Amino acid sequence: MCIDANCRDPNKRDRTGIHTIPDDVLEDILLYYLSSKHSELRHSRETLRLTCRRWRILIDCSPCFWSTIHLELEDDHVTSRHIHSIQVSLERSKQAPLLISIRASVKSTKAVSAYMDLLTVKVHRWKELSLHLVDFQEEVSWLLERCPFHHAESLHRFCLNIERGVPRSIPRLMYPVVRATALRNIDLSWAMYIPRSLDLPVGHEPWNSVTSLTISSNSEGGACSILRYTPSLIELKIKISTQSEHGFQPLYPTTNPIPLPSLQQMEITTLSDNPLHLRLVDAPRLTSLHVTKTKKRELSNFSPTSEEFHSFLSHYLSTSRHSLRSLTVSGVKLQNATGFLSHPTIRQILNVQVVFRNHGLVQFTETQVAGNIGPGLTLRHDGEITVAGWASSPLNVEIVE
């Protein structure tokens, strides 16, 4: 960052400072910095504006610097500072697509509603909308219902995170949102929602425009019920972090499969040895599957991945319709994985990786395990993890605790 006198005084400029960078390149550099995880948007943008006159003019005149609107609410009071911030951003962003994020650390339904009223003036420019609410209240349903999503013709992504509380119906809560015809990506996170049935209710319309879905919850049934509404999915990510508070998951009477004919990529993080999502999803075009088996933290002797899970996964892959070319299984022990890797169905997949942690485990070598698995096996030790399997090209692996 150039803050010396050369940047301000044209008579003292040389040809080596950052002031020689063209405006369009400088704009890309500053936008990249603001988008990084180390940048807090409002304060960082103001710091950049105060650096020098050129930077201030560049930022003030470029809509890209004002198209992201992020509000952190610490109480339920409507403040003039937030109102002014929204008004300035809407004015200076001109016709740029808007990325809106509202995060409430307390119950702030009144404040969220007031700020949303200001933002809906430009609802036709919304590209992304993210709401992080600390607690579910009936007012949340009212808030979404009164928002004119049917005019949000550019809205591509919607995120809803509810830390506590039990919505009566996630699909009913989402009904106003899915009226946005351009909606492609939905990210849902809630504490608990157990539906009465996993079937699509009579008279309910599917969300045909949605192609990417991310769900974080502690209810397998709640996550599966949403899949009935998204028949056009291409990418699916599901994370079941815990079981319900009482360790109870209901048995649903339905055994009907969930047809996802366009699904190509699926990532599942689960506690279960036989995940409900895999048992019900019918995805003949599935090419990439990543399954992470997590452990119950309260049970110290719980094996991260049991032989039952390996048996279920092998059986699922050998009996279900899919077109797998890439399989990654994380959170396992190699002692339990040798039989899984040597399974005929698994050997037919082009890219297979089984990932396990090295804590308390012997460092295996390819020679020690190749006899049980067959030729072509490779082992890669990388710090705390080891990757066993084979791949036509290196795959990135993310470890989930």
Short mmCIF file of C-alpha atoms in Angstrom, two decimals:
data_model
loop_
_atom_site.label_atom_id
_atom_site.label_comp_id
_atom_site.label_asym_id
_atom_site.label_seq_id
_atom_site.Cartn_x
_atom_site.Cartn_y
_atom_site.Cartn_z
CA MET A 1 0.00 0.00 0.00
CA CYS A 2 1.50 3.34 -1.06
CA ILE A 3 1.05 6.11 1.50
CA ASP A 4 4.23 8.11 0.89
CA ALA A 5 4.47 11.65 -0.48
CA ASN A 6 5.17 10.43 -4.02
CA CYS A 7 1.59 9.22 -4.23
CA ARG A 8 0.24 12.68 -3.38
CA ASP A 9 2.71 15.07 -5.01
CA PRO A 10 2.78 14.74 -8.86
CA ASN A 11 6.06 16.70 -8.99
CA LYS A 12 7.87 14.04 -6.97
CA ARG A 13 6.53 10.94 -8.70
CA ASP A 14 8.95 8.40 -10.08
CA ARG A 15 8.14 5.41 -12.30
CA THR A 16 8.52 2.72 -9.65
CA GLY A 17 5.67 3.35 -7.17
CA ILE A 18 2.21 1.88 -7.01
CA HIS A 19 0.87 5.12 -8.50
CA THR A 20 2.11 3.89 -11.90
CA ILE A 21 -0.45 1.05 -11.90
CA PRO A 22 -3.43 1.72 -14.20
CA ASP A 23 -6.75 2.41 -12.51
CA ASP A 24 -8.37 -0.82 -13.66
CA VAL A 25 -5.50 -2.92 -12.27
CA LEU A 26 -5.43 -0.98 -9.01
CA GLU A 27 -9.18 -1.47 -8.70
CA ASP A 28 -8.78 -5.24 -9.05
CA ILE A 29 -6.04 -5.27 -6.39
CA LEU A 30 -8.11 -3.29 -3.88
CA LEU A 31 -11.23 -5.37 -4.53
CA TYR A 32 -9.23 -8.55 -4.00
CA TYR A 33 -8.00 -7.21 -0.65
CA LEU A 34 -11.52 -6.26 0.44
CA SER A 35 -12.82 -9.72 -0.47
CA SER A 36 -10.17 -11.51 1.60
CA LYS A 37 -11.08 -13.07 4.93
CA HIS A 38 -8.69 -10.68 6.71
CA SER A 39 -10.68 -7.65 5.60
CA GLU A 40 -13.63 -6.22 7.52
CA LEU A 41 -15.45 -4.50 4.69
CA ARG A 42 -16.57 -1.17 6.12
CA HIS A 43 -13.44 -0.31 8.12
CA SER A 44 -11.06 -1.59 5.41
CA ARG A 45 -12.83 0.38 2.69
CA GLU A 46 -12.61 3.58 4.75
CA THR A 47 -8.94 2.95 5.44
CA LEU A 48 -8.26 2.59 1.72
CA ARG A 49 -10.22 5.77 0.96
CA LEU A 50 -8.04 7.74 3.39
CA THR A 51 -4.78 6.49 1.88
CA CYS A 52 -4.52 9.13 -0.84
CA ARG A 53 -6.66 11.32 -3.07
CA ARG A 54 -6.39 9.00 -6.07
CA TRP A 55 -7.57 5.99 -4.11
CA ARG A 56 -10.48 7.93 -2.60
CA ILE A 57 -11.67 9.08 -6.03
CA LEU A 58 -11.25 5.58 -7.47
CA ILE A 59 -13.26 3.96 -4.67
CA ASP A 60 -15.99 6.60 -4.58
CA CYS A 61 -16.53 6.46 -8.34
CA SER A 62 -16.43 2.68 -8.78
CA PRO A 63 -19.75 0.87 -8.11
CA CYS A 64 -17.92 -2.39 -7.35
CA PHE A 65 -16.67 -1.04 -4.02
CA TRP A 66 -20.21 -0.32 -2.83
CA SER A 67 -22.15 -3.29 -4.17
CA THR A 68 -21.47 -5.42 -1.06
CA ILE A 69 -23.65 -4.37 1.88
CA HIS A 70 -22.84 -6.06 5.20
CA LEU A 71 -24.59 -5.23 8.47
CA GLU A 72 -23.58 -6.53 11.92
CA LEU A 73 -26.45 -6.02 14.37
CA GLU A 74 -25.70 -6.12 18.09
CA ASP A 75 -29.17 -5.07 19.27
CA ASP A 76 -32.67 -4.45 17.95
CA HIS A 77 -32.29 -0.68 17.55
CA VAL A 78 -32.45 0.98 14.14
CA THR A 79 -29.40 3.25 13.95
CA SER A 80 -28.74 6.27 11.73
CA ARG A 81 -25.26 4.87 11.01
CA HIS A 82 -26.64 1.73 9.38
CA ILE A 83 -29.33 3.68 7.51
CA HIS A 84 -26.72 6.09 6.13
CA SER A 85 -24.42 3.19 5.18
CA ILE A 86 -27.23 1.50 3.22
CA GLN A 87 -28.27 4.71 1.46
CA VAL A 88 -24.70 5.58 0.42
CA SER A 89 -24.04 2.05 -0.82
CA LEU A 90 -27.25 1.96 -2.86
CA GLU A 91 -26.44 5.33 -4.44
CA ARG A 92 -22.77 4.72 -5.24
CA SER A 93 -23.25 1.14 -6.42
CA LYS A 94 -25.39 2.56 -9.26
CA GLN A 95 -26.64 -0.44 -11.29
CA ALA A 96 -24.14 -3.03 -10.00
CA PRO A 97 -25.58 -6.32 -8.65
CA LEU A 98 -25.95 -6.20 -4.86
CA LEU A 99 -24.50 -8.71 -2.39
CA ILE A 100 -26.37 -8.26 0.89
CA SER A 101 -25.45 -9.82 4.23
CA ILE A 102 -27.22 -9.18 7.55
CA ARG A 103 -25.89 -10.86 10.69
CA ALA A 104 -27.75 -10.45 13.97
CA SER A 105 -26.01 -11.51 17.19
CA VAL A 106 -29.20 -11.05 19.24
CA LYS A 107 -32.93 -11.06 18.53
CA SER A 108 -33.10 -8.21 16.02
CA THR A 109 -36.25 -8.81 14.00
CA LYS A 110 -37.37 -5.18 14.25
CA ALA A 111 -34.03 -3.82 13.03
CA VAL A 112 -33.66 -6.44 10.30
CA SER A 113 -37.15 -5.61 9.04
CA ALA A 114 -36.40 -1.87 8.92
CA TYR A 115 -33.15 -2.34 7.00
CA MET A 116 -34.76 -4.82 4.61
CA ASP A 117 -37.41 -2.20 3.81
CA LEU A 118 -34.63 0.15 2.67
CA LEU A 119 -32.96 -2.56 0.61
CA THR A 120 -36.11 -3.75 -1.15
CA VAL A 121 -36.19 -0.46 -3.07
CA LYS A 122 -33.46 -2.05 -5.20
CA VAL A 123 -34.71 -5.64 -4.99
CA HIS A 124 -34.33 -6.03 -8.76
CA ARG A 125 -30.55 -5.67 -8.31
CA TRP A 126 -30.12 -8.27 -5.56
CA LYS A 127 -27.66 -10.98 -6.54
CA GLU A 128 -27.02 -12.57 -3.14
CA LEU A 129 -28.93 -12.33 0.13
CA SER A 130 -27.61 -13.81 3.38
CA LEU A 131 -29.49 -13.70 6.70
CA HIS A 132 -27.85 -14.99 9.89
CA LEU A 133 -30.36 -14.97 12.75
CA VAL A 134 -29.57 -16.00 16.30
CA ASP A 135 -33.05 -17.32 17.10
CA PHE A 136 -36.08 -18.38 15.10
CA GLN A 137 -39.26 -16.42 15.70
CA GLU A 138 -42.55 -16.32 13.83
CA GLU A 139 -41.56 -12.80 12.74
CA VAL A 140 -38.92 -14.39 10.50
CA SER A 141 -41.67 -15.95 8.39
CA TRP A 142 -43.43 -12.59 8.26
CA LEU A 143 -40.18 -10.89 7.27
CA LEU A 144 -39.65 -13.19 4.29
CA GLU A 145 -43.32 -13.11 3.27
CA ARG A 146 -43.42 -9.32 2.97
CA CYS A 147 -40.21 -9.19 0.93
CA PRO A 148 -40.99 -8.88 -2.85
CA PHE A 149 -38.87 -11.81 -4.02
CA HIS A 150 -40.99 -12.11 -7.17
CA HIS A 151 -39.29 -8.87 -8.29
CA ALA A 152 -35.79 -10.16 -7.40
CA GLU A 153 -35.11 -11.10 -11.01
CA SER A 154 -31.31 -11.20 -10.48
CA LEU A 155 -31.20 -13.10 -7.17
CA HIS A 156 -28.94 -16.13 -7.70
CA ARG A 157 -28.03 -17.10 -4.12
CA PHE A 158 -29.93 -17.13 -0.83
CA CYS A 159 -28.47 -18.10 2.57
CA LEU A 160 -30.47 -18.54 5.77
CA ASN A 161 -28.78 -19.46 9.05
CA ILE A 162 -30.91 -19.94 12.18
CA GLU A 163 -28.81 -20.79 15.25
CA ARG A 164 -31.63 -21.74 17.63
CA GLY A 165 -35.30 -22.52 17.45
CA VAL A 166 -37.50 -24.95 15.56
CA PRO A 167 -39.24 -23.72 12.39
CA ARG A 168 -42.59 -25.42 11.86
CA SER A 169 -41.79 -25.98 8.21
CA ILE A 170 -38.60 -25.09 6.34
CA PRO A 171 -40.34 -25.41 2.92
CA ARG A 172 -43.14 -23.09 4.06
CA LEU A 173 -40.53 -20.65 5.34
CA MET A 174 -38.78 -20.75 1.95
CA TYR A 175 -41.93 -20.42 -0.15
CA PRO A 176 -41.66 -16.62 -0.67
CA VAL A 177 -37.94 -16.89 -1.49
CA VAL A 178 -38.23 -19.45 -4.27
CA ARG A 179 -40.50 -17.09 -6.20
CA ALA A 180 -37.24 -15.50 -7.38
CA THR A 181 -37.06 -17.07 -10.84
CA ALA A 182 -33.27 -16.76 -11.21
CA LEU A 183 -32.49 -18.44 -7.87
CA ARG A 184 -29.83 -21.13 -8.37
CA ASN A 185 -28.03 -21.56 -5.06
CA ILE A 186 -29.60 -22.10 -1.62
CA ASP A 187 -27.64 -22.45 1.64
CA LEU A 188 -29.72 -23.46 4.67
CA SER A 189 -28.59 -23.96 8.25
CA TRP A 190 -30.90 -24.60 11.19
CA ALA A 191 -30.73 -26.22 14.62
CA MET A 192 -33.60 -28.69 14.39
CA TYR A 193 -36.48 -29.41 12.06
CA ILE A 194 -38.17 -32.82 11.94
CA PRO A 195 -40.90 -33.06 9.29
CA ARG A 196 -43.85 -35.39 9.55
CA SER A 197 -43.09 -36.92 6.17
CA LEU A 198 -40.26 -36.98 3.65
CA ASP A 199 -42.64 -36.82 0.69
CA LEU A 200 -43.51 -33.67 -1.24
CA PRO A 201 -46.90 -32.49 0.06
CA VAL A 202 -49.77 -32.51 -2.40
CA GLY A 203 -50.15 -29.18 -4.16
CA HIS A 204 -46.62 -27.95 -3.41
CA GLU A 205 -44.49 -26.85 -6.36
CA PRO A 206 -40.85 -27.97 -6.63
CA TRP A 207 -38.04 -25.41 -6.76
CA ASN A 208 -37.06 -26.18 -10.33
CA SER A 209 -34.56 -23.33 -10.75
CA VAL A 210 -32.31 -24.44 -7.86
CA THR A 211 -29.18 -26.32 -9.01
CA SER A 212 -26.97 -26.05 -5.91
CA LEU A 213 -28.04 -26.80 -2.33
CA THR A 214 -26.12 -26.73 0.95
CA ILE A 215 -27.78 -27.94 4.16
CA SER A 216 -26.39 -27.90 7.71
CA SER A 217 -28.56 -29.37 10.44
CA ASN A 218 -28.85 -32.06 13.09
CA SER A 219 -31.90 -33.66 11.49
CA GLU A 220 -31.41 -36.20 8.70
CA GLY A 221 -35.12 -36.24 8.00
CA GLY A 222 -35.32 -32.46 7.79
CA ALA A 223 -32.50 -32.38 5.25
CA CYS A 224 -34.02 -35.18 3.16
CA SER A 225 -37.43 -33.52 3.08
CA ILE A 226 -35.88 -30.48 1.37
CA LEU A 227 -34.48 -32.68 -1.41
CA ARG A 228 -38.03 -33.46 -2.55
CA TYR A 229 -38.32 -29.81 -3.59
CA THR A 230 -35.10 -29.64 -5.64
CA PRO A 231 -35.35 -32.08 -8.60
CA SER A 232 -32.90 -30.06 -10.74
CA LEU A 233 -29.93 -30.25 -8.35
CA ILE A 234 -26.45 -30.56 -9.85
CA GLU A 235 -24.47 -30.03 -6.64
CA LEU A 236 -25.49 -31.10 -3.11
CA LYS A 237 -23.72 -30.61 0.23
CA ILE A 238 -25.21 -31.95 3.47
CA LYS A 239 -23.70 -31.71 6.95
CA ILE A 240 -25.44 -33.43 9.84
CA SER A 241 -23.42 -32.13 12.79
CA THR A 242 -25.12 -33.94 15.70
CA GLN A 243 -28.11 -36.07 16.46
CA SER A 244 -31.10 -34.44 18.12
CA GLU A 245 -30.75 -33.34 21.72
CA HIS A 246 -32.39 -36.54 22.93
CA GLY A 247 -30.56 -38.77 20.46
CA PHE A 248 -33.83 -39.56 18.72
CA GLN A 249 -34.38 -39.74 14.98
CA PRO A 250 -37.88 -40.78 13.86
CA LEU A 251 -38.48 -43.64 11.46
CA TYR A 252 -40.31 -42.29 8.45
CA PRO A 253 -42.95 -44.53 6.82
CA THR A 254 -41.92 -43.58 3.29
CA THR A 255 -39.40 -45.66 1.37
CA ASN A 256 -39.86 -43.82 -1.91
CA PRO A 257 -36.54 -42.82 -3.47
CA ILE A 258 -35.72 -39.16 -4.08
CA PRO A 259 -35.06 -38.78 -7.83
CA LEU A 260 -32.26 -36.31 -8.58
CA PRO A 261 -31.59 -37.06 -12.28
CA SER A 262 -29.16 -34.15 -12.80
CA LEU A 263 -27.09 -34.51 -9.62
CA GLN A 264 -23.35 -34.78 -10.36
CA GLN A 265 -21.56 -33.83 -7.12
CA MET A 266 -22.51 -34.80 -3.58
CA GLU A 267 -20.73 -34.14 -0.28
CA ILE A 268 -22.06 -35.65 2.94
CA THR A 269 -20.82 -35.19 6.50
CA THR A 270 -22.62 -37.51 8.88
CA LEU A 271 -22.58 -39.42 12.16
CA SER A 272 -24.65 -42.28 10.79
CA ASP A 273 -23.26 -45.62 9.61
CA ASN A 274 -26.00 -45.77 6.96
CA PRO A 275 -26.85 -42.18 6.00
CA LEU A 276 -30.48 -41.60 5.12
CA HIS A 277 -29.47 -39.34 2.22
CA LEU A 278 -27.57 -42.09 0.44
CA ARG A 279 -30.33 -44.61 1.05
CA LEU A 280 -33.00 -42.41 -0.54
CA VAL A 281 -31.22 -40.40 -3.25
CA ASP A 282 -31.42 -41.81 -6.78
CA ALA A 283 -28.73 -40.03 -8.83
CA PRO A 284 -27.78 -41.91 -12.02
CA ARG A 285 -25.46 -39.08 -13.19
CA LEU A 286 -23.53 -38.80 -9.93
CA THR A 287 -19.82 -38.55 -10.82
CA SER A 288 -18.25 -37.25 -7.58
CA LEU A 289 -19.01 -38.39 -4.02
CA HIS A 290 -17.28 -37.18 -0.84
CA VAL A 291 -18.39 -38.78 2.44
CA THR A 292 -17.02 -37.67 5.80
CA LYS A 293 -17.80 -39.79 8.85
CA THR A 294 -17.58 -37.80 12.09
CA LYS A 295 -17.50 -39.04 15.65
CA LYS A 296 -19.68 -38.30 18.65
CA ARG A 297 -17.52 -36.09 20.84
CA GLU A 298 -19.23 -37.26 24.03
CA LEU A 299 -18.20 -40.89 23.40
CA SER A 300 -14.43 -41.15 23.71
CA ASN A 301 -14.32 -44.80 22.61
CA PHE A 302 -16.37 -44.22 19.45
CA SER A 303 -14.63 -45.41 16.30
CA PRO A 304 -14.67 -42.66 13.63
CA THR A 305 -15.62 -45.13 10.93
CA SER A 306 -16.87 -48.63 11.63
CA GLU A 307 -16.90 -51.69 9.41
CA GLU A 308 -20.69 -51.32 9.24
CA PHE A 309 -20.26 -47.97 7.50
CA HIS A 310 -17.78 -49.43 4.99
CA SER A 311 -20.13 -52.33 4.31
CA PHE A 312 -23.06 -49.98 3.78
CA LEU A 313 -21.09 -47.72 1.43
CA SER A 314 -19.76 -50.66 -0.60
CA HIS A 315 -23.26 -52.13 -0.86
CA TYR A 316 -24.73 -48.75 -1.83
CA LEU A 317 -22.21 -48.24 -4.63
CA SER A 318 -22.67 -51.75 -5.97
CA THR A 319 -26.48 -51.64 -6.03
CA SER A 320 -27.39 -48.01 -6.78
CA ARG A 321 -27.37 -46.17 -10.08
CA HIS A 322 -24.45 -43.77 -10.46
CA SER A 323 -21.60 -42.80 -12.80
CA LEU A 324 -18.90 -42.29 -10.17
CA ARG A 325 -15.44 -41.23 -11.33
CA SER A 326 -14.27 -39.79 -8.01
CA LEU A 327 -14.80 -41.05 -4.45
CA THR A 328 -13.34 -39.59 -1.26
CA VAL A 329 -14.04 -41.01 2.21
CA SER A 330 -12.74 -38.99 5.18
CA GLY A 331 -12.48 -39.64 8.89
CA VAL A 332 -11.49 -43.32 8.80
CA LYS A 333 -8.94 -45.76 10.16
CA LEU A 334 -6.84 -47.66 7.66
CA GLN A 335 -7.32 -50.88 9.61
CA ASN A 336 -11.02 -50.71 8.74
CA ALA A 337 -10.47 -49.47 5.20
CA THR A 338 -8.40 -52.22 3.56
CA GLY A 339 -11.44 -54.37 2.87
CA PHE A 340 -13.32 -51.35 1.56
CA LEU A 341 -10.52 -50.39 -0.85
CA SER A 342 -10.25 -53.94 -2.17
CA HIS A 343 -13.99 -54.22 -2.90
CA PRO A 344 -14.54 -54.89 -6.65
CA THR A 345 -16.96 -51.98 -7.01
CA ILE A 346 -14.50 -49.55 -5.42
CA ARG A 347 -11.64 -50.80 -7.61
CA GLN A 348 -13.61 -49.82 -10.71
CA ILE A 349 -13.71 -46.10 -9.76
CA LEU A 350 -10.98 -44.01 -11.41
CA ASN A 351 -10.20 -41.76 -8.42
CA VAL A 352 -10.49 -43.14 -4.88
CA GLN A 353 -9.09 -41.64 -1.71
CA VAL A 354 -9.56 -42.79 1.87
CA VAL A 355 -8.37 -40.22 4.39
CA PHE A 356 -7.50 -40.93 8.01
CA ARG A 357 -5.69 -39.20 10.85
CA ASN A 358 -2.31 -40.38 12.06
CA HIS A 359 -2.84 -39.84 15.79
CA GLY A 360 -1.84 -43.03 17.62
CA LEU A 361 -1.57 -45.00 14.39
CA VAL A 362 1.38 -46.85 12.89
CA GLN A 363 2.78 -45.30 9.71
CA PHE A 364 1.77 -47.84 7.09
CA THR A 365 3.72 -48.29 3.87
CA GLU A 366 2.45 -49.20 0.43
CA THR A 367 4.23 -52.55 0.62
CA GLN A 368 2.53 -53.45 3.91
CA VAL A 369 -1.00 -52.95 2.58
CA ALA A 370 -0.71 -53.50 -1.19
CA GLY A 371 -1.01 -57.27 -0.74
CA ASN A 372 -4.50 -56.87 0.72
CA ILE A 373 -5.70 -54.20 -1.68
CA GLY A 374 -4.00 -54.94 -4.96
CA PRO A 375 -1.70 -53.06 -7.34
CA GLY A 376 -1.95 -49.35 -7.93
CA LEU A 377 -2.39 -48.33 -4.29
CA THR A 378 -0.54 -45.23 -3.11
CA LEU A 379 -0.15 -43.77 0.36
CA ARG A 380 0.50 -40.08 0.92
CA HIS A 381 1.48 -38.88 4.40
CA ASP A 382 0.79 -35.18 4.86
CA GLY A 383 1.30 -33.95 8.41
CA GLU A 384 -1.54 -35.28 10.56
CA ILE A 385 -3.31 -37.15 7.77
CA THR A 386 -2.64 -40.04 5.43
CA VAL A 387 -4.39 -40.55 2.12
CA ALA A 388 -4.70 -44.09 0.76
CA GLY A 389 -6.03 -44.94 -2.66
CA TRP A 390 -5.38 -44.20 -6.30
CA ALA A 391 -6.03 -41.19 -8.53
CA SER A 392 -5.52 -40.28 -12.16
CA SER A 393 -4.99 -36.72 -10.90
CA PRO A 394 -4.34 -35.26 -7.41
CA LEU A 395 -7.49 -34.41 -5.45
CA ASN A 396 -7.86 -31.79 -2.74
CA VAL A 397 -9.01 -33.27 0.56
CA GLU A 398 -10.66 -31.37 3.40
CA ILE A 399 -10.64 -32.95 6.84
CA VAL A 400 -13.77 -32.40 8.93
CA GLU A 401 -13.55 -32.88 12.69
#
